[in-house]
Amino acid sequence: MDESDTVGPSVAAPDTGAKPPGPIAAATAVFAVAVLVCLYYGWWPSRFGSMRWADPLLAAAGALVLLAAAGVLWMIRTLYLLGRDRRWSWWVLPVPLTVLAAGLMVILAPRTTFDEMRPEFERVARELVAGPDTVRSDFEIGRFDIAYARADSGGAVYFVEAGGLGLDTSSGWAYSPNGRPAGFDDFSATHLAGPWYEFTAVWRT
């Protein structure tokens, strides 16, 4: 009997080459970058609206974790693919191109600044100084979420930004047409322009 008659069909050797980053890394990076871009530009549900569960800090933390995971996956697979196997795949490009596109967008299309929204801040400040209500809580001015704005007896109005610098520190802007604001707690202020100051205040314990 011929030896070839007793041997079964040949089995192809498994492909041991490195896999390219692939669609999972690309989709994860696109999703994470999209969330971060929306947060950066203020295209995110307000802390004070009907979608309060969409907390910006938690969303940013989750997006950064996803982006880091996609980056690690992309780096490992790309190094094996290009460095060890010396092969090329178009799947290498989506992750870095996504990050590059977001970076260019941030550079070429800066987000709204406080100076651009200052007329709206001033309108609210004048309303609070005129009374009868001297405090307004949980509202938005453009992309800025304001925890509260309060007028004092000296004609100054303090806008405290939501999600500030920490549990014991407040930050925001002060409207003070009569000079440097007296402030509250351990208060420090930097003059911006006209009657406006940027401040931080550390609560006294």
XYZ file of N, CA and C in Angstrom:
615
model
N 0.868 -1.202 0.000
C 0.000 0.000 0.000
C 0.895 1.240 0.000
N 0.532 2.194 -0.862
C 1.302 3.436 -0.926
C 1.129 4.223 0.362
N 2.223 4.780 0.831
C 2.182 5.511 2.111
C 1.228 6.683 2.066
N 1.099 7.275 0.878
C 0.209 8.433 0.756
C -1.239 8.067 0.959
N -1.563 6.737 0.785
C -2.948 6.327 0.973
C -3.343 6.255 2.432
N -2.365 6.204 3.332
C -2.672 6.046 4.753
C -2.589 7.346 5.529
N -2.161 8.394 4.893
C -2.007 9.679 5.575
C -3.238 10.536 5.328
N -3.811 11.094 6.396
C -5.004 11.918 6.258
C -4.695 13.237 5.583
N -5.727 14.056 5.374
C -5.533 15.356 4.734
C -4.621 16.239 5.574
N -3.786 16.974 4.891
C -2.837 17.841 5.590
C -3.585 18.974 6.288
N -3.084 19.350 7.474
C -3.683 20.428 8.258
C -2.767 21.632 8.209
N -3.306 22.795 7.823
C -2.494 24.002 7.723
C -2.021 24.421 9.102
N -0.816 24.864 9.155
C -0.263 25.334 10.428
C -1.015 26.581 10.867
N -1.313 26.710 12.162
C -2.039 27.893 12.633
C -1.235 29.166 12.403
N -1.955 30.215 12.118
C -1.312 31.518 11.904
C -0.887 32.105 13.246
N 0.426 32.194 13.412
C 0.952 32.708 14.688
C 1.369 34.169 14.593
N 1.036 34.824 13.498
C 1.415 36.224 13.346
C 0.634 37.118 14.280
N 1.204 38.260 14.568
C 0.566 39.213 15.470
C -0.696 39.782 14.827
N -1.707 40.017 15.648
C -2.941 40.609 15.163
C -2.834 42.132 15.198
N -3.419 42.807 14.219
C -3.443 44.276 14.269
C -4.377 44.761 15.371
N -4.313 46.046 15.731
C -5.181 46.554 16.814
C -6.658 46.240 16.632
N -7.171 46.351 15.417
C -8.528 45.897 15.127
C -9.631 46.872 15.503
N -10.884 46.491 15.210
C -12.027 47.397 15.400
C -12.366 47.675 16.860
N -12.038 46.759 17.775
C -12.380 46.989 19.182
C -11.594 48.170 19.734
N -10.291 48.186 19.486
C -9.464 49.305 19.950
C -9.912 50.610 19.299
N -10.222 50.551 17.997
C -10.643 51.762 17.287
C -11.956 52.302 17.839
N -12.954 51.421 18.012
C -14.257 51.867 18.506
C -14.152 52.393 19.936
N -13.346 51.746 20.762
C -13.177 52.209 22.142
C -12.541 53.582 22.176
N -11.516 53.789 21.357
C -10.854 55.096 21.322
C -11.794 56.183 20.813
N -12.552 55.890 19.767
C -13.482 56.889 19.218
C -14.533 57.264 20.257
N -15.082 56.269 20.946
C -16.103 56.548 21.957
C -15.521 57.383 23.093
N -14.351 57.000 23.616
C -13.747 57.723 24.734
C -13.401 59.157 24.348
N -12.827 59.338 23.172
C -12.466 60.689 22.727
C -13.716 61.528 22.504
N -14.776 60.936 21.972
C -16.022 61.681 21.763
C -16.579 62.190 23.087
N -16.550 61.347 24.126
C -17.024 61.772 25.450
C -16.177 62.919 25.981
N -14.857 62.801 25.863
C -13.969 63.849 26.370
C -14.154 65.165 25.618
N -14.358 65.084 24.311
C -14.580 66.301 23.520
C -15.900 66.961 23.930
N -16.941 66.153 24.132
C -18.228 66.711 24.563
C -18.107 67.388 25.925
N -17.361 66.783 26.832
C -17.155 67.394 28.145
C -16.365 68.683 28.029
N -15.343 68.691 27.209
C -14.481 69.868 27.060
C -15.256 71.068 26.525
N -16.121 70.828 25.549
C -16.864 71.929 24.943
C -18.186 72.226 25.645
N -18.547 71.447 26.649
C -19.804 71.679 27.341
C -20.998 71.081 26.645
N -20.769 70.141 25.701
C -21.881 69.470 25.018
C -22.266 68.237 25.831
N -22.648 68.458 27.052
C -22.928 67.366 27.984
C -24.107 67.782 28.847
N -24.933 66.840 29.277
C -26.072 67.225 30.124
C -25.630 68.006 31.349
N -26.368 69.041 31.683
C -26.042 69.865 32.841
C -26.137 69.057 34.127
N -25.340 69.449 35.098
C -25.441 68.852 36.434
C -26.818 69.107 37.048
N -27.532 70.100 36.535
C -28.767 70.532 37.181
C -30.009 70.206 36.363
N -29.855 69.504 35.230
C -31.003 69.177 34.394
C -31.620 67.844 34.761
N -32.364 67.281 33.821
C -33.063 66.019 34.070
C -32.123 64.820 34.024
N -30.894 65.017 33.513
C -29.941 63.917 33.396
C -28.776 64.118 34.367
N -29.100 64.385 35.616
C -28.058 64.624 36.611
C -27.170 63.411 36.832
N -27.672 62.229 36.478
C -26.875 61.009 36.653
C -25.642 61.030 35.760
N -25.671 61.814 34.673
C -24.528 61.876 33.755
C -23.476 62.828 34.316
N -22.914 62.470 35.469
C -21.970 63.339 36.166
C -20.720 63.542 35.310
N -20.318 64.781 35.061
C -19.158 65.035 34.194
C -17.859 64.422 34.703
N -17.623 64.476 36.008
C -16.371 63.936 36.539
C -16.303 62.426 36.367
N -17.413 61.734 36.644
C -17.431 60.290 36.460
C -17.299 59.924 34.987
N -17.966 60.687 34.123
C -17.869 60.424 32.689
C -16.441 60.633 32.199
N -15.780 61.686 32.676
C -14.397 61.939 32.270
C -13.472 60.833 32.752
N -13.660 60.401 33.994
C -12.819 59.328 34.533
C -13.005 58.041 33.731
N -14.260 57.689 33.442
C -14.522 56.491 32.662
C -13.939 56.572 31.260
N -14.066 57.745 30.628
C -13.527 57.919 29.276
C -12.007 57.810 29.266
N -11.352 58.362 30.283
C -9.893 58.279 30.353
C -9.428 56.838 30.548
N -10.156 56.066 31.358
C -9.812 54.656 31.551
C -9.959 53.896 30.232
N -11.065 54.121 29.521
C -11.270 53.454 28.243
C -10.196 53.843 27.231
N -9.859 55.138 27.196
C -8.836 55.593 26.251
C -7.479 54.978 26.579
N -7.154 54.881 27.867
C -5.891 54.263 28.270
C -5.868 52.785 27.865
N -6.992 52.080 28.065
C -7.059 50.663 27.688
C -6.894 50.495 26.180
N -7.561 51.353 25.406
C -7.417 51.286 23.953
C -5.983 51.592 23.539
N -5.355 52.554 24.234
C -3.977 52.902 23.915
C -3.011 51.771 24.197
N -3.203 51.086 25.318
C -2.327 49.956 25.663
C -2.501 48.827 24.644
N -3.771 48.507 24.314
C -4.029 47.466 23.324
C -3.414 47.829 21.986
N -3.593 49.075 21.559
C -3.022 49.528 20.281
C -1.502 49.437 20.305
N -0.866 49.867 21.382
C 0.590 49.875 21.457
C 1.170 48.462 21.390
N 0.592 47.529 22.170
C 1.114 46.166 22.199
C 0.975 45.499 20.837
N -0.216 45.574 20.262
C -0.440 44.897 18.983
C 0.351 45.549 17.856
N 0.480 46.883 17.895
C 1.231 47.559 16.847
C 2.714 47.234 16.935
N 3.265 47.180 18.143
C 4.674 46.846 18.302
C 4.966 45.432 17.798
N 4.086 44.490 18.121
C 4.281 43.125 17.629
C 4.141 43.063 16.115
N 3.133 43.771 15.587
C 2.852 43.707 14.152
C 3.990 44.329 13.342
N 4.391 45.540 13.719
C 5.399 46.255 12.940
C 6.820 45.867 13.333
N 7.036 45.684 14.647
C 8.390 45.428 15.102
C 8.831 43.995 14.929
N 7.987 43.034 15.347
C 8.394 41.629 15.275
C 8.106 41.017 13.917
N 6.843 41.212 13.450
C 6.449 40.551 12.198
C 6.755 41.382 10.959
N 7.038 42.667 11.163
C 7.324 43.571 10.040
C 6.236 43.494 8.969
N 4.990 43.568 9.467
C 3.834 43.611 8.584
C 3.092 44.914 8.784
N 2.200 45.229 7.858
C 1.426 46.470 7.923
C -0.061 46.157 7.882
N -0.845 46.978 8.612
C -2.298 46.887 8.555
C -2.864 48.294 8.724
N -3.917 48.563 7.980
C -4.562 49.872 8.099
C -5.230 50.052 9.459
N -5.404 48.949 10.205
C -5.991 49.063 11.542
C -5.046 49.744 12.533
N -3.816 49.950 12.136
C -2.882 50.685 13.000
C -3.269 52.163 13.101
N -3.946 52.696 12.096
C -4.167 54.144 11.999
C -5.332 54.716 12.808
N -6.479 54.014 12.968
C -7.641 54.688 13.579
C -7.402 55.286 14.958
N -6.711 54.586 15.854
C -6.528 55.103 17.218
C -5.703 56.389 17.227
N -4.490 56.418 16.643
C -3.739 57.681 16.678
C -4.404 58.803 15.885
N -5.090 58.457 14.788
C -5.766 59.498 14.013
C -6.922 60.107 14.791
N -7.621 59.294 15.576
C -8.717 59.806 16.407
C -8.189 60.799 17.439
N -7.100 60.422 18.114
C -6.516 61.314 19.122
C -5.978 62.584 18.468
N -5.322 62.446 17.310
C -4.783 63.604 16.606
C -5.896 64.550 16.164
N -6.986 63.992 15.635
C -8.106 64.828 15.189
C -8.712 65.604 16.351
N -8.852 64.936 17.505
C -9.398 65.638 18.676
C -8.455 66.740 19.128
N -7.147 66.472 19.124
C -6.186 67.493 19.515
C -6.217 68.704 18.594
N -6.303 68.466 17.289
C -6.392 69.572 16.331
C -7.682 70.362 16.512
N -8.769 69.655 16.803
C -10.042 70.335 17.027
C -9.956 71.272 18.224
N -9.347 70.808 19.309
C -9.216 71.637 20.510
C -8.351 72.856 20.233
N -7.281 72.673 19.429
C -6.372 73.783 19.126
C -7.021 74.793 18.183
N -7.675 74.292 17.141
C -8.206 75.169 16.093
C -9.579 75.740 16.421
N -10.305 75.104 17.329
C -11.648 75.586 17.702
C -11.754 75.648 19.217
N -11.131 76.656 19.842
C -11.147 76.741 21.312
C -12.571 76.824 21.846
N -12.758 76.323 23.055
C -14.078 76.355 23.674
C -14.410 77.766 24.140
N -15.669 77.997 24.433
C -16.134 79.298 24.885
C -15.427 79.700 26.176
N -14.944 80.927 26.217
C -14.239 81.411 27.397
C -15.172 82.224 28.292
N -14.689 82.504 29.516
C -15.458 83.343 30.425
C -15.676 84.729 29.823
N -14.654 85.282 29.168
C -14.786 86.618 28.580
C -15.919 86.677 27.561
N -16.097 85.604 26.798
C -17.167 85.590 25.797
C -18.537 85.532 26.453
N -18.625 84.913 27.627
C -19.900 84.799 28.329
C -20.087 85.891 29.369
N -19.139 86.813 29.472
C -19.195 87.819 30.538
C -20.452 88.698 30.485
N -20.962 89.082 29.306
C -22.215 89.863 29.307
C -23.367 89.139 30.005
N -23.462 87.817 29.827
C -24.534 87.065 30.481
C -24.291 86.994 31.988
N -23.030 86.790 32.399
C -22.704 86.830 33.821
C -23.082 88.191 34.417
N -22.774 89.248 33.698
C -23.051 90.587 34.223
C -24.548 90.841 34.330
N -25.313 90.306 33.385
C -26.775 90.469 33.454
C -27.310 89.828 34.726
N -26.859 88.607 35.018
C -27.309 87.923 36.231
C -26.859 88.690 37.466
N -25.617 89.186 37.450
C -25.097 89.922 38.607
C -25.934 91.161 38.897
N -26.284 91.900 37.857
C -27.081 93.118 38.056
C -28.473 92.782 38.598
N -29.042 91.679 38.127
C -30.356 91.281 38.633
C -30.294 90.950 40.119
N -29.217 90.269 40.547
C -29.100 89.896 41.953
C -28.833 91.115 42.833
N -28.045 92.048 42.341
C -27.773 93.266 43.112
C -29.051 94.084 43.273
N -29.875 94.106 42.205
C -31.109 94.883 42.259
C -32.169 94.234 43.147
N -32.025 92.904 43.413
C -32.982 92.208 44.283
C -34.327 92.002 43.605
N -35.318 91.494 44.349
C -35.269 91.173 45.782
C -34.507 89.886 46.115
N -34.388 88.964 45.136
C -33.632 87.737 45.391
C -32.139 88.024 45.248
N -31.370 87.660 46.237
C -29.928 87.904 46.191
C -29.124 86.623 45.990
N -29.811 85.500 45.842
C -29.142 84.217 45.625
C -29.851 83.475 44.499
N -29.062 82.867 43.610
C -29.615 82.002 42.580
C -28.785 80.725 42.570
N -29.449 79.580 42.576
C -28.745 78.301 42.696
C -28.968 77.419 41.478
N -27.966 76.584 41.201
C -28.057 75.508 40.213
C -28.547 76.002 38.851
N -27.684 76.716 38.139
C -28.052 77.197 36.809
C -26.826 77.193 35.909
N -27.077 77.384 34.616
C -26.018 77.378 33.612
C -25.878 78.757 32.984
N -24.625 79.082 32.637
C -24.348 80.217 31.768
C -23.411 79.691 30.691
N -23.945 79.464 29.505
C -23.141 78.828 28.460
C -22.717 77.447 28.907
N -21.429 77.182 28.796
C -20.911 75.872 29.203
C -20.607 75.797 30.693
N -20.794 76.888 31.420
C -20.437 76.936 32.835
C -21.628 76.527 33.702
N -21.398 75.554 34.579
C -22.400 75.156 35.568
C -22.108 75.916 36.863
N -23.071 76.694 37.307
C -22.896 77.523 38.497
C -23.678 76.916 39.653
N -22.956 76.566 40.731
C -23.615 75.985 41.907
C -24.526 77.025 42.551
N -24.013 78.238 42.694
C -24.864 79.339 43.164
C -24.173 80.667 42.895
N -24.970 81.701 42.806
C -24.471 83.076 42.722
C -25.122 83.846 43.864
N -24.318 84.647 44.573
C -24.827 85.338 45.757
C -24.317 86.778 45.779
N -25.233 87.718 46.010
C -24.867 89.119 46.151
C -24.684 89.446 47.625
N -23.647 90.216 47.944
C -23.458 90.620 49.340
C -23.906 92.068 49.534
N -23.804 92.538 50.750
C -24.295 93.879 51.072
C -23.448 94.978 50.457
N -22.245 94.654 50.013
C -21.375 95.662 49.412
C -21.526 95.797 47.921
N -22.472 95.086 47.331
C -22.710 95.195 45.894
C -21.900 94.231 45.056
N -21.174 93.296 45.701
C -20.421 92.281 44.958
C -21.279 91.036 44.781
N -21.039 90.309 43.698
C -21.751 89.069 43.422
C -20.714 87.982 43.165
N -20.875 86.845 43.850
C -19.939 85.735 43.732
C -20.610 84.582 42.975
N -19.983 84.150 41.886
C -20.450 83.012 41.102
C -19.555 81.825 41.440
N -20.084 80.837 42.136
C -19.315 79.660 42.534
C -19.580 78.552 41.530
N -18.520 78.098 40.881
C -18.655 77.089 39.842
C -18.873 75.710 40.454
N -19.794 74.962 39.874
C -20.053 73.603 40.346
C -18.877 72.702 39.989
N -18.612 71.717 40.873
C -17.502 70.804 40.612
C -16.181 71.517 40.609
N -15.938 72.326 41.613
C -14.738 73.152 41.663
C -13.488 72.378 42.010
N -12.636 72.967 42.864
C -11.314 72.429 43.112
C -11.274 71.368 44.193
N -12.349 71.141 44.915
C -12.332 70.122 45.958
C -13.441 70.349 46.958
N -13.523 69.443 47.929
C -14.591 69.529 48.917
C -14.453 70.747 49.812
N -13.227 71.205 50.062
C -13.035 72.332 50.973
C -12.623 73.601 50.249
N -12.722 73.632 48.921
C -12.291 74.788 48.143
C -13.351 75.163 47.122
N -13.687 76.449 47.081
C -14.609 76.971 46.078
C -13.819 77.807 45.080
N -14.299 77.837 43.854
C -13.668 78.676 42.833
C -14.753 79.262 41.948
N -14.428 80.365 41.310
C -15.405 80.994 40.434
C -15.010 82.416 40.096
N -16.026 83.275 39.941
C -15.802 84.651 39.512
C -16.607 85.601 40.398
N -16.067 86.775 40.592
C -16.736 87.786 41.410
C -16.951 89.045 40.582
N -18.156 89.570 40.659
C -18.496 90.864 40.066
C -18.468 91.885 41.192
N -17.538 92.845 41.095
C -17.372 93.797 42.193
C -17.051 95.183 41.637
N -18.083 95.948 41.291
C -17.852 97.275 40.694
C -17.262 98.285 41.663
N -17.251 97.984 42.969
C -16.739 98.940 43.960
C -15.318 98.619 44.417
N -14.590 97.863 43.619
C -13.218 97.532 43.987
C -13.066 96.059 44.328
N -11.871 95.702 44.791
C -11.572 94.300 45.096
C -12.584 93.746 46.101
N -13.168 92.571 45.798
C -14.190 92.012 46.694
C -13.596 91.556 48.019
N -14.412 91.680 49.070
C -13.957 91.258 50.399
C -13.864 89.746 50.479
N -14.764 89.055 49.787
C -14.717 87.608 49.738
C -15.273 86.935 50.970
N -14.925 85.650 51.111
C -15.406 84.842 52.228
C -14.383 83.738 52.473
N -14.373 83.230 53.697
C -13.403 82.216 54.097
C -11.988 82.706 53.768
N -11.071 81.792 53.437
C -9.714 82.196 53.038
C -9.747 82.494 51.547
N -9.919 83.761 51.237
C -10.285 84.213 49.899
C -9.093 84.861 49.199
N -8.893 84.518 47.929
C -7.891 85.202 47.104
C -8.488 85.437 45.728
N -8.217 86.606 45.166
C -8.833 86.977 43.896
C -7.800 87.596 42.961
N -7.992 87.324 41.668
C -7.147 87.898 40.616
C -8.010 88.759 39.713
N -7.586 89.995 39.512
C -8.380 90.905 38.688
C -8.314 90.470 37.230
N -9.479 90.425 36.565
C -9.545 90.070 35.153
C -9.662 91.311 34.293
N -10.764 92.008 34.387
C -10.999 93.238 33.633
C -12.234 93.898 34.194
N -12.250 95.229 34.201
C -13.411 95.947 34.695
C -13.746 95.539 36.120
N -15.004 95.203 36.388
C -15.404 94.829 37.751
C -15.260 93.337 38.040
N -14.548 92.605 37.201
C -14.536 91.149 37.309
C -13.231 90.615 37.888
N -13.391 89.610 38.758
C -12.262 88.941 39.400
C -12.487 87.433 39.339
N -11.388 86.694 39.256
C -11.441 85.241 39.399
C -10.932 84.901 40.790
N -11.633 84.005 41.491
C -11.274 83.773 42.890
C -11.212 82.298 43.234
N -10.523 82.032 44.337
C -10.599 80.745 45.035
C -10.806 81.057 46.514
N -11.504 80.180 47.183
C -11.773 80.366 48.622
C -11.720 79.014 49.314
N -10.895 78.915 50.344
C -10.758 77.683 51.109
C -11.589 77.839 52.373
N -12.449 76.874 52.616
C -13.325 76.943 53.784
C -12.506 76.835 55.066
N -12.860 77.653 56.017
C -12.220 77.585 57.337
C -12.875 76.473 58.162
N -12.062 75.700 58.843
C -12.599 74.616 59.659
C -12.497 74.975 61.126
